[in-house]
Tab-separated table of C-alpha atoms and ligand atoms in Angstrom:
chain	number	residue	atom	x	y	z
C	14	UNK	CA	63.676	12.343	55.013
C	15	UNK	CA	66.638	14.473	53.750
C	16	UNK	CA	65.943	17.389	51.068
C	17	UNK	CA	68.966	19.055	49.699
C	18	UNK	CA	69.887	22.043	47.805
C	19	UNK	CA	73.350	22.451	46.060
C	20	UNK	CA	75.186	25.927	44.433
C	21	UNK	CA	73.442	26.195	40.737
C	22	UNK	CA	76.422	25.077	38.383
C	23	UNK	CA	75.423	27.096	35.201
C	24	UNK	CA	77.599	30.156	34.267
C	25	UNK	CA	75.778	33.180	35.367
C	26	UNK	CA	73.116	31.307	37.617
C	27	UNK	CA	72.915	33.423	40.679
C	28	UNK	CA	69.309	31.723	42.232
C	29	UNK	CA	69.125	29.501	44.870
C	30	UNK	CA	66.296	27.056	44.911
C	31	UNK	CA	65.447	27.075	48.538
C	32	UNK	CA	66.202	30.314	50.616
C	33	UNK	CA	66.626	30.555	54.363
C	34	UNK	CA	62.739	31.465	55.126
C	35	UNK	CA	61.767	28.134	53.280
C	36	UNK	CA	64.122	26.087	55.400
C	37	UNK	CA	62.504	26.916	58.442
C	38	UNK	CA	58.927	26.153	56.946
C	39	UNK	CA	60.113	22.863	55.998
C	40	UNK	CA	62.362	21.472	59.069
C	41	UNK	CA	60.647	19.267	61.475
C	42	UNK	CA	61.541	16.099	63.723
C	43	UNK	CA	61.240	14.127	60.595
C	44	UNK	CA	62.472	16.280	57.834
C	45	UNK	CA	65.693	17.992	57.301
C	46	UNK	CA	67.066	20.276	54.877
C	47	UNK	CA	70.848	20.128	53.374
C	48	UNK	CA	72.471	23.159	51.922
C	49	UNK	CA	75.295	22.896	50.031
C	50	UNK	CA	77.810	25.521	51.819
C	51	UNK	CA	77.883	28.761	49.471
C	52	UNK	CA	74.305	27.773	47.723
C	53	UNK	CA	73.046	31.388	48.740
C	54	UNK	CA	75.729	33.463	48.246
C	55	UNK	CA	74.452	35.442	45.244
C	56	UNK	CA	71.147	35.426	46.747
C	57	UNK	CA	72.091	36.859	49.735
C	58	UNK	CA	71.591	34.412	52.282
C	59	UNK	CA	74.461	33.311	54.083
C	60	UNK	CA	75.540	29.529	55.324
C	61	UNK	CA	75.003	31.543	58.627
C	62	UNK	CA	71.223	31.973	57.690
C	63	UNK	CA	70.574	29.036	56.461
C	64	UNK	CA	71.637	27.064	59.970
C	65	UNK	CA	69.370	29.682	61.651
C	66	UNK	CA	66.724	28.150	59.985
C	67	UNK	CA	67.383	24.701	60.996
C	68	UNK	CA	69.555	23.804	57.557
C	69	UNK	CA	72.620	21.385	57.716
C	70	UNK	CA	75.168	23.084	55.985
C	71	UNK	CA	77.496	20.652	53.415
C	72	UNK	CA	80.762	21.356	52.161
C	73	UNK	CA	81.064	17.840	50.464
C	74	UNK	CA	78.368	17.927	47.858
C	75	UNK	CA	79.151	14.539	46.353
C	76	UNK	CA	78.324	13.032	50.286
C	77	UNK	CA	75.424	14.764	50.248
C	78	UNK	CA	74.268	13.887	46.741
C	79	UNK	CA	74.887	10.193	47.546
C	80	UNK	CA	72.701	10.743	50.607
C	81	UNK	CA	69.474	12.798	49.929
C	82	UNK	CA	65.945	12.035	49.190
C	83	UNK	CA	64.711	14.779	47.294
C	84	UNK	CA	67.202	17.026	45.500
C	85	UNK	CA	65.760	20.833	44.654
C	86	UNK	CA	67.334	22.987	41.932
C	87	UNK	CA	66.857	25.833	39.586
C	88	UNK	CA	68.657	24.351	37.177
C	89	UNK	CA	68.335	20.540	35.845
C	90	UNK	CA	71.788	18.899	37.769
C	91	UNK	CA	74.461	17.804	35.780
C	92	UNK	CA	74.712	13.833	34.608
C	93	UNK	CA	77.805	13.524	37.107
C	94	UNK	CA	75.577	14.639	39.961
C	95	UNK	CA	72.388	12.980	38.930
C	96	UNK	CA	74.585	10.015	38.725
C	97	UNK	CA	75.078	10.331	42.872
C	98	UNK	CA	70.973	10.057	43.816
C	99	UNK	CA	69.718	6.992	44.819
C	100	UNK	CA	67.330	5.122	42.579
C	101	UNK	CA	63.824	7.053	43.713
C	102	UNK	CA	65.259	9.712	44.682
C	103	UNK	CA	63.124	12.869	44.032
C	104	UNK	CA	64.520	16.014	41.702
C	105	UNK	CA	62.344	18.989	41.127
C	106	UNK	CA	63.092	21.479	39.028
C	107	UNK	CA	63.379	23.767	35.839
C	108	UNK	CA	63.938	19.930	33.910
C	109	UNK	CA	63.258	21.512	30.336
C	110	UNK	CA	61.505	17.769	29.774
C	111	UNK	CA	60.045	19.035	26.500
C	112	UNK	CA	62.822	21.032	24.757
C	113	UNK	CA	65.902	18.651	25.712
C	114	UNK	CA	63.876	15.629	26.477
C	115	UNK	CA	67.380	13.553	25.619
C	116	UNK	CA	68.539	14.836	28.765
C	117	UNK	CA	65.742	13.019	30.594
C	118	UNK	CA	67.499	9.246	29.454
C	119	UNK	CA	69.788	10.017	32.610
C	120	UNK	CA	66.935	10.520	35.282
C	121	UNK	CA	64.999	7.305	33.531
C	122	UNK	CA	68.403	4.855	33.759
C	123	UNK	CA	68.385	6.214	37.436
C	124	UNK	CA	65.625	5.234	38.386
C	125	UNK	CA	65.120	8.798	39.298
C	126	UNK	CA	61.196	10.515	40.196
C	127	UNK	CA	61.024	14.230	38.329
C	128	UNK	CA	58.961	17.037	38.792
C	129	UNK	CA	59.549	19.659	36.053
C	130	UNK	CA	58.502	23.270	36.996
C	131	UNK	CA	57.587	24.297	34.313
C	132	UNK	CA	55.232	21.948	33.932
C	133	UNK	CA	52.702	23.178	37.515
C	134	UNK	CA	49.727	24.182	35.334
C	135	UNK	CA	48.359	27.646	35.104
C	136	UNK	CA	45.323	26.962	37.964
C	137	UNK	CA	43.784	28.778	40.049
C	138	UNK	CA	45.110	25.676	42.408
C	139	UNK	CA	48.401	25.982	41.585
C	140	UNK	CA	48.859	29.639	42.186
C	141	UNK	CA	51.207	29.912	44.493
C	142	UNK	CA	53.324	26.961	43.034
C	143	UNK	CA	53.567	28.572	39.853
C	144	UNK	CA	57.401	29.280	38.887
C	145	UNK	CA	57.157	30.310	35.308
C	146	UNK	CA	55.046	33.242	36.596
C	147	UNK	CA	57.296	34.019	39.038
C	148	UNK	CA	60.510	34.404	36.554
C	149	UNK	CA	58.252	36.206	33.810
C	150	UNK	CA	57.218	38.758	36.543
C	151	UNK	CA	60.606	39.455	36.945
C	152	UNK	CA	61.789	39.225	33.691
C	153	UNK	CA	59.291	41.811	32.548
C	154	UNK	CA	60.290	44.196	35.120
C	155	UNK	CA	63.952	44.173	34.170
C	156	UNK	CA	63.265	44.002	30.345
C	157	UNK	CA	61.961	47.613	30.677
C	158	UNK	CA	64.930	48.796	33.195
C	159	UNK	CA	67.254	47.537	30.539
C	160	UNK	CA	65.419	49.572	27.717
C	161	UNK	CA	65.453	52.435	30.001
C	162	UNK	CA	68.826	52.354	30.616
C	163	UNK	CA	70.113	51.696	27.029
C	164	UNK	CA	67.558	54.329	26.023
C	165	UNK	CA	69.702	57.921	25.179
C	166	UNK	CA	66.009	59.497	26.181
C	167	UNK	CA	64.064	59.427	29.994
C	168	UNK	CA	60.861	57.990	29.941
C	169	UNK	CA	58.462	60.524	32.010
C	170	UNK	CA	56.873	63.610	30.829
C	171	UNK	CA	58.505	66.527	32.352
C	172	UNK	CA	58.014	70.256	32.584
C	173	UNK	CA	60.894	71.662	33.459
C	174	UNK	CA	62.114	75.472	33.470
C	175	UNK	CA	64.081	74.343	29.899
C	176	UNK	CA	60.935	73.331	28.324
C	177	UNK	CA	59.100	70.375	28.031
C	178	UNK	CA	59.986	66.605	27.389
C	179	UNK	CA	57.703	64.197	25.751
C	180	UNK	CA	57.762	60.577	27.456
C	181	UNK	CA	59.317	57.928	25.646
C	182	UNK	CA	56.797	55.543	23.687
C	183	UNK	CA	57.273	51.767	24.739
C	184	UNK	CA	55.352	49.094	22.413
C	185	UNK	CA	54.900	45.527	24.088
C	186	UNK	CA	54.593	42.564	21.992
C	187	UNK	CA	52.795	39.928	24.074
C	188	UNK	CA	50.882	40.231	26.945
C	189	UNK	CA	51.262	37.199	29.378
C	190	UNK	CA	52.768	37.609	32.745
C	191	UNK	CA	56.095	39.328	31.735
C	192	UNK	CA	54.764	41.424	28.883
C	193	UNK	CA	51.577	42.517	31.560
C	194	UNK	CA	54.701	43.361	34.059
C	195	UNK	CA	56.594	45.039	31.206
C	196	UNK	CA	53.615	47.280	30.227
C	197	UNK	CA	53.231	48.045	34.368
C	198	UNK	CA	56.481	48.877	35.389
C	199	UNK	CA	57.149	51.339	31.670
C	200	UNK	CA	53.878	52.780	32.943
C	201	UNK	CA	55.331	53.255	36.514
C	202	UNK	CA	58.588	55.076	34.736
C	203	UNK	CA	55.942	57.249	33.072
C	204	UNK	CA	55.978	56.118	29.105
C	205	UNK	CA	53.128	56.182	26.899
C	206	UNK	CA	52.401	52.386	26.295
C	207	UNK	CA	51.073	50.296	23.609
C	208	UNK	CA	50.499	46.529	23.952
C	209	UNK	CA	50.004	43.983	21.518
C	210	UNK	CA	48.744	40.163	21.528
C	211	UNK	CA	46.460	37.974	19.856
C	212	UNK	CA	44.387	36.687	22.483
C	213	UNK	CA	41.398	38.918	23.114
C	214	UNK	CA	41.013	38.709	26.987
C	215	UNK	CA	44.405	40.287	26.723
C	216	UNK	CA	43.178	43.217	25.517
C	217	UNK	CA	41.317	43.696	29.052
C	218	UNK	CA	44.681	42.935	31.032
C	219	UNK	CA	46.761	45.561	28.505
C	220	UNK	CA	43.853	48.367	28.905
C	221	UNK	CA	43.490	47.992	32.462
C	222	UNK	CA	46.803	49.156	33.370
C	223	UNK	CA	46.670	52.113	31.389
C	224	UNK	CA	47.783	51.402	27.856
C	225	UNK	CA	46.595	50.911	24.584
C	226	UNK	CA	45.362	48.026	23.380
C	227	UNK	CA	46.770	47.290	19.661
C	228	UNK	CA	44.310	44.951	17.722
C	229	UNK	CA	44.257	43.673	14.268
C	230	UNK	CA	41.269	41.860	12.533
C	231	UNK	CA	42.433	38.229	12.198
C	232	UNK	CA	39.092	37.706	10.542
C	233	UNK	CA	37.556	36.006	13.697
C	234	UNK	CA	39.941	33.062	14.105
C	235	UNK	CA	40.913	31.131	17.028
C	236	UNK	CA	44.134	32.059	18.419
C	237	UNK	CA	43.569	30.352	21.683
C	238	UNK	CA	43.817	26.843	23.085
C	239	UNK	CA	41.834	25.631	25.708
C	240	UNK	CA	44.291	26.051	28.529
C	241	UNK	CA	44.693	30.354	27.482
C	242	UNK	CA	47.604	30.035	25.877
C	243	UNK	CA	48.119	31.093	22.236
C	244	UNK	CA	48.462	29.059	19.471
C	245	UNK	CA	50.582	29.212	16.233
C	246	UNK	CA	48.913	31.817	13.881
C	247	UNK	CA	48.939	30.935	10.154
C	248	UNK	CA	51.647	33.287	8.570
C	249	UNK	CA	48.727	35.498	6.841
C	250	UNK	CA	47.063	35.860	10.148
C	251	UNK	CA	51.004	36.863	11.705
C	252	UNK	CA	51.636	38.958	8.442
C	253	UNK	CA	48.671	41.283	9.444
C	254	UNK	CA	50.249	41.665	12.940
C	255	UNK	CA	53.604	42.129	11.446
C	256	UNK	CA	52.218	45.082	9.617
C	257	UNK	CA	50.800	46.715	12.458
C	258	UNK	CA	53.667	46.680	14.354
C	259	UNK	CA	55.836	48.294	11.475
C	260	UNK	CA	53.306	50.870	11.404
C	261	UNK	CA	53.942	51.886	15.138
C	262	UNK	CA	57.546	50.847	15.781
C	263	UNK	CA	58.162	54.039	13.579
C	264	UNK	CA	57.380	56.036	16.223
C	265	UNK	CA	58.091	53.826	19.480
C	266	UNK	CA	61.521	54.482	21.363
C	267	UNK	CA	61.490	51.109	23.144
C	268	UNK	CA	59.843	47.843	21.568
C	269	UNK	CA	59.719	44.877	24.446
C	270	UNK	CA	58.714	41.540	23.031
C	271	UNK	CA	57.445	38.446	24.384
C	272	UNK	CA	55.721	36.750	22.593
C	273	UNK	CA	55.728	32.474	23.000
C	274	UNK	CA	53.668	29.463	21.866
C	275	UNK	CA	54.558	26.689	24.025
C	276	UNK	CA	56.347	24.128	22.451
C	277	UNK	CA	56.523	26.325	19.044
C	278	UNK	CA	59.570	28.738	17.567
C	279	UNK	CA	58.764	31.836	19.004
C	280	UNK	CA	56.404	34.133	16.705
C	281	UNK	CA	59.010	36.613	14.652
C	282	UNK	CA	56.273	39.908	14.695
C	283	UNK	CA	59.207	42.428	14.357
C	284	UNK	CA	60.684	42.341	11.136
C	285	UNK	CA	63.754	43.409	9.577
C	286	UNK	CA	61.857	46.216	7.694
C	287	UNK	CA	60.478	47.251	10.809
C	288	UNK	CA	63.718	47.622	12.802
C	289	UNK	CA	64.793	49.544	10.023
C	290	UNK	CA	62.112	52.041	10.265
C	291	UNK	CA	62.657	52.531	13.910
C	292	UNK	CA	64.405	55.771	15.055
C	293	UNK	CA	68.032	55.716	15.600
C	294	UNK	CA	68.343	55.301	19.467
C	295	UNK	CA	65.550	53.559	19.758
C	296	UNK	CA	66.009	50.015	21.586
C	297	UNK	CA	64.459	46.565	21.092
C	298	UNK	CA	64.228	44.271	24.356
C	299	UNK	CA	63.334	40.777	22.341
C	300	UNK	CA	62.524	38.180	25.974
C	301	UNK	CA	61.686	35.389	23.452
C	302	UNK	CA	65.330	34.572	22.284
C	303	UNK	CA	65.945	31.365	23.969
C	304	UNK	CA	62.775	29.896	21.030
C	305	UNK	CA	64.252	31.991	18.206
C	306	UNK	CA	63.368	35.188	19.028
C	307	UNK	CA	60.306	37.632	17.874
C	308	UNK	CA	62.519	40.249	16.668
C	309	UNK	CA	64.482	39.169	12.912
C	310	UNK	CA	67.496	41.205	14.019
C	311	UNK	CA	67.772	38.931	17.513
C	312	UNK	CA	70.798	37.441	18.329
C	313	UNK	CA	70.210	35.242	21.307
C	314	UNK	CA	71.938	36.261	24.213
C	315	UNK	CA	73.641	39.503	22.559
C	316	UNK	CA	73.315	43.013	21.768
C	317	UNK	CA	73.093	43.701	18.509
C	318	UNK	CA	73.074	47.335	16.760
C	319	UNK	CA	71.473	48.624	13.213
C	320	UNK	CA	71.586	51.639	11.750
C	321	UNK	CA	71.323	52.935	15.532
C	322	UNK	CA	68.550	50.531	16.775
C	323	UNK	CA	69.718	48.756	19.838
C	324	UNK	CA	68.459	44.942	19.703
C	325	UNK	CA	68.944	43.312	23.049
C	326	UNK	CA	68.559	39.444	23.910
C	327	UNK	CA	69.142	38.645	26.980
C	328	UNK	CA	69.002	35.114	28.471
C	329	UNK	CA	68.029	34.218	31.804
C	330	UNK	CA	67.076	38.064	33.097
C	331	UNK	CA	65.786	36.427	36.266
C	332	UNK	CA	69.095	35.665	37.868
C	333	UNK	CA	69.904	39.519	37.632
C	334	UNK	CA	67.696	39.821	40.441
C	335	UNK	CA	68.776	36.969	42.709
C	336	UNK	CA	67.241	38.117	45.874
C	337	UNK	CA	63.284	38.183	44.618
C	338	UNK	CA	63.877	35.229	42.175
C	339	UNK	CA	65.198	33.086	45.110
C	340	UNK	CA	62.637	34.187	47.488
C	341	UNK	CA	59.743	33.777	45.127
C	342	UNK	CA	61.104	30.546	42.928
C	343	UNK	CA	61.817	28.966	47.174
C	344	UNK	CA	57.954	29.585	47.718
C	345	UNK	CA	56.677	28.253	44.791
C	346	UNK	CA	59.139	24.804	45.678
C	347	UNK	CA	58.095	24.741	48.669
C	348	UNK	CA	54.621	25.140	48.519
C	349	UNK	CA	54.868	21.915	45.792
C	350	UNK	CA	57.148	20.039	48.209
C	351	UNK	CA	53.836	20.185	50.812
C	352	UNK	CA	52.096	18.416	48.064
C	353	UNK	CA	54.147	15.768	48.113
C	354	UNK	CA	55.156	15.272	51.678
C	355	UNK	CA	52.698	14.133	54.401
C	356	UNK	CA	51.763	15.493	58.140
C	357	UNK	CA	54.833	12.891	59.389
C	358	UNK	CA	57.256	13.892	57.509
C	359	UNK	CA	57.095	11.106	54.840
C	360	UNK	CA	56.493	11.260	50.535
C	361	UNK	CA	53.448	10.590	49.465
C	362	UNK	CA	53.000	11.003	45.708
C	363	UNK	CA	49.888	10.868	44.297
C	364	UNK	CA	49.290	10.878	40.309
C	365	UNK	CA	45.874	11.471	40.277
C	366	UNK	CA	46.448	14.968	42.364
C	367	UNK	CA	45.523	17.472	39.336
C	368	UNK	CA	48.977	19.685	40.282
C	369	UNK	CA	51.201	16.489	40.641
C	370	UNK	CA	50.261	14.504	37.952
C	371	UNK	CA	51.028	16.719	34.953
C	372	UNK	CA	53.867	17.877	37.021
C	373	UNK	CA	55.101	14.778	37.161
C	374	UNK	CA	57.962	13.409	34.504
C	375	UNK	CA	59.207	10.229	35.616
C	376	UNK	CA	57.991	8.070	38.746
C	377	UNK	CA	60.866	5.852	39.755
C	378	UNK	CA	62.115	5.957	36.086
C	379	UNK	CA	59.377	5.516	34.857
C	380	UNK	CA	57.841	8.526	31.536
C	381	UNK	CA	54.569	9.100	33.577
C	382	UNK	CA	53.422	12.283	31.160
C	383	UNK	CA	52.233	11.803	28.153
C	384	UNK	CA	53.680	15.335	26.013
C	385	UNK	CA	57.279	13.831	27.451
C	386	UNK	CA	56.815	10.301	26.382
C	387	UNK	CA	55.920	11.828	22.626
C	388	UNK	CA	59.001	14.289	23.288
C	389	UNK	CA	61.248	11.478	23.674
C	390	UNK	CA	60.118	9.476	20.992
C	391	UNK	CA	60.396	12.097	18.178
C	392	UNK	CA	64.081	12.460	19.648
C	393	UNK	CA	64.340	8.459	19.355
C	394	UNK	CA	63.877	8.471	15.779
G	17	NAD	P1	53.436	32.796	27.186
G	17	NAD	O1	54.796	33.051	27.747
G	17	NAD	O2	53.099	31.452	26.670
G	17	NAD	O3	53.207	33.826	25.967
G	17	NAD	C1	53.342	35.220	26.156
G	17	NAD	C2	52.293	35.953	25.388
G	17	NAD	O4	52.581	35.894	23.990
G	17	NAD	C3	50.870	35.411	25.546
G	17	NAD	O5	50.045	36.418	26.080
G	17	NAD	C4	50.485	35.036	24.140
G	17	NAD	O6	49.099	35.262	23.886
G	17	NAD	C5	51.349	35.976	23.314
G	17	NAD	N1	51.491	35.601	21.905
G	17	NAD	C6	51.683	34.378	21.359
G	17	NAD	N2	51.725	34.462	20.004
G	17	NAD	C7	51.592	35.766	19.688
G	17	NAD	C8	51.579	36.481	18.457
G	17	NAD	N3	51.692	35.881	17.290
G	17	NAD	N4	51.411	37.819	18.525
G	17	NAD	C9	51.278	38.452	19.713
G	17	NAD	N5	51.296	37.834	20.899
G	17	NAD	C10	51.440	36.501	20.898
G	17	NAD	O7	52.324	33.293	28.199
G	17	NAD	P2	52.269	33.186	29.779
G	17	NAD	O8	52.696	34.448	30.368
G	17	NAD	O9	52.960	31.943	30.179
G	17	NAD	O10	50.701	33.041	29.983
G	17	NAD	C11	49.978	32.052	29.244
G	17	NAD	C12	48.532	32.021	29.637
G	17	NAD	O11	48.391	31.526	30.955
G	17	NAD	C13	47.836	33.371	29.617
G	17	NAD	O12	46.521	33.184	29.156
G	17	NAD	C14	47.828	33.762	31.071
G	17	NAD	O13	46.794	34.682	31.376
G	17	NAD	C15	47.604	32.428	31.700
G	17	NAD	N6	48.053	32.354	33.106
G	17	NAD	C16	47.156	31.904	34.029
G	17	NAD	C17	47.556	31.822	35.350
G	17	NAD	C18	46.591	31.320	36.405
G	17	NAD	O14	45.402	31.348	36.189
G	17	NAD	N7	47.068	30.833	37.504
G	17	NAD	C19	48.841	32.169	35.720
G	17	NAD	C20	49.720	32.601	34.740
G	17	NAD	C21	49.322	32.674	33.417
């Protein structure tokens, strides 16, 4: 069987989807990997590690495209190279299944079997296969380096022969993976940190790395689904949080947000009166801007500036730290691939496994998952 990886074609996309160390945990008498020459170059693995490992190195990528079994990618492939695969051929990948599910009609006239990341659930299982954990972990670790940066203030205490200087206060809206990181790594810098989120077992996570835990009474409602996700708040119930946070962004230098509800717009919880009461200087990270954004002043994927207050949006923060989000997004591939691939070698995939099935897109063209199949339809009409 032949798995291949190819260079990511998106402007900006530095990750690789299979790094060197993966290769050679993959390669047997059976099995052999393809890299497309150059696929690790921003990730810092060379075509020179890669064949250490055991890969095949490529320069022709339509060849190898016309060739492979199971193609591997960051990023969902392009129509014109989708259009290469055999029919059954495997893809696995960030798909986005559920926000462009129009660009799944490609994989389906294919013939094509898809595995969308992002759709490995959150189990104890699935751990080490889970990629959206892996990019928020990063993502919250560079959302605070880019508020510290941008920040005309340093964020430890310090005692210093001039005098003293007060830490800088960082408020973070949203406390899933990248908002827990966040909250870590502007504790690690030395900030006093606040946290906010609706779900109440995040109140545990946010106090047990040393900040404090902002709560608001939404009167006892639910505000989480079954899986531990949140769900959309009623705008009363997001009103009371919106307050809250106007309250305290008076006197925070650096606001991170990230705030989601799957499938939903993005909550907006910092509001245009609230950026305005923010210090000049101060600096809004908002991680959500790819759903709309939770800050009102977001622009998605720019840097916007009121009356002093910095309002960053950055897309895709992972890829600014190709190395780890390679190595990390490679494991969590490759630990799926053994899923799917037998002892010998060969592909074995079975729908009932509870990691593959609601991983699963498309089986030989086929909609196979059930929040896709609805996806499409609503696009249909
Ligand atoms: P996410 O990206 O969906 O959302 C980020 C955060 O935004 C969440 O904490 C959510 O509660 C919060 N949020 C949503 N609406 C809000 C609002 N109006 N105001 C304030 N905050 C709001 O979250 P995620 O990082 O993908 O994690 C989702 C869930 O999955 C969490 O419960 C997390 O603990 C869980 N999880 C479990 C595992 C595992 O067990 N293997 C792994 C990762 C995540």
């Amino acid at each position: 069987m032949k798995i291949a990886v190819v260079r990511e074609a998106p402007a900006g996309e530095t990750r690789a989807a299979l790094m060197p160390d993966s290769v050679r945990a993959l390669v047997t008498s059976s099995l052999t990997v393809h890299v497309e020459s150059g696929t690790g170059d921003a990730s810092g693995a060379s075509d020179a590690d890669y064949v250490a490992a055991g890969a095949q190195i490529e320069r022709d990528k339509s060849e190898l495209l016309d060739s492979v079994d199971v193609l591997v990618c960051v990023n969902r492939p392009s129509d014109h190279d989708l259009a290469r695969l055999h029919a059954g051929a495997v893809v696995i990948g960030f798909l986005r299944p559920l926000d462009e599910p129009d660009a799944m009609v490609q994989l389906i006239e294919r013939d094509l079997t898809a595995f969308a990341m992002e759709l490995i659930p959150r189990s104890t299982r699935a751990q080490s296969m889970d990629a959206l954990s892996s990019m928020a972990t990063i993502v919250g670790y560079k959302s605070v380096l880019l508020a510290a940066e941008r920040l005309p203030r340093m964020f430890p205490l310090l005692m210093t022969a001039a005098g003293t200087i007060a830490p800088a206060r960082v408020l973070v809206l949203g406390a899933g993976v990248a908002g827990l990181q966040a909250i870590a790594t502007a504790r690690r810098l030395g900030a006093v940190v606040e946290g906010y989120d609706v779900r109440a077992a995040a109140g545990e996570h946010i106090r047990s790395l040393g900040a404090k835990f902002l709560q608001v009474d939404l009167g006892g409602i639910q505000t989480e689904d079954a899986g531990g996700y949140a769900v959309e708040l009623s705008d009363e119930a997001l009103n009371r949080g919106r307050d809250l946070i106007t309250k305290h962004a008076m006197t925070t230098d650096a606001i991170i947000t990230s705030a989601q509800v799957p499938g939903k717009r993005a909550p907006l919880l910092v509001t245009e009166e609230a950026v305005a009461g923010m210090k000049p200087g101060s600096v809004i990270v908002d991680l959500a801007g790819s759903t709309g954004g939770n800050c009102a002043a977001s622009e998605s994927g720019e840097t916007a500036v009121r009356n002093g207050v910095v309002i960053m949006s950055p897309l895709n923060l992972a890829a600014t730290v190709p190395v780890h989000a390679s190595q990390l997004y490679s494991r969590n591939i490759t630990a799926f691939l053994k899923l799917l691939i037998d002892d010998k070698g060969e592909m074995k995939i079975d729908l009932s496994d509870d990691v593959v099935g609601p991983t699963c897109v498309l089986h030989q063209g086929e909609v196979v998952n059930g929040r896709v199949a609805a996806a499409l339809e609503t696009a249909a009409r």
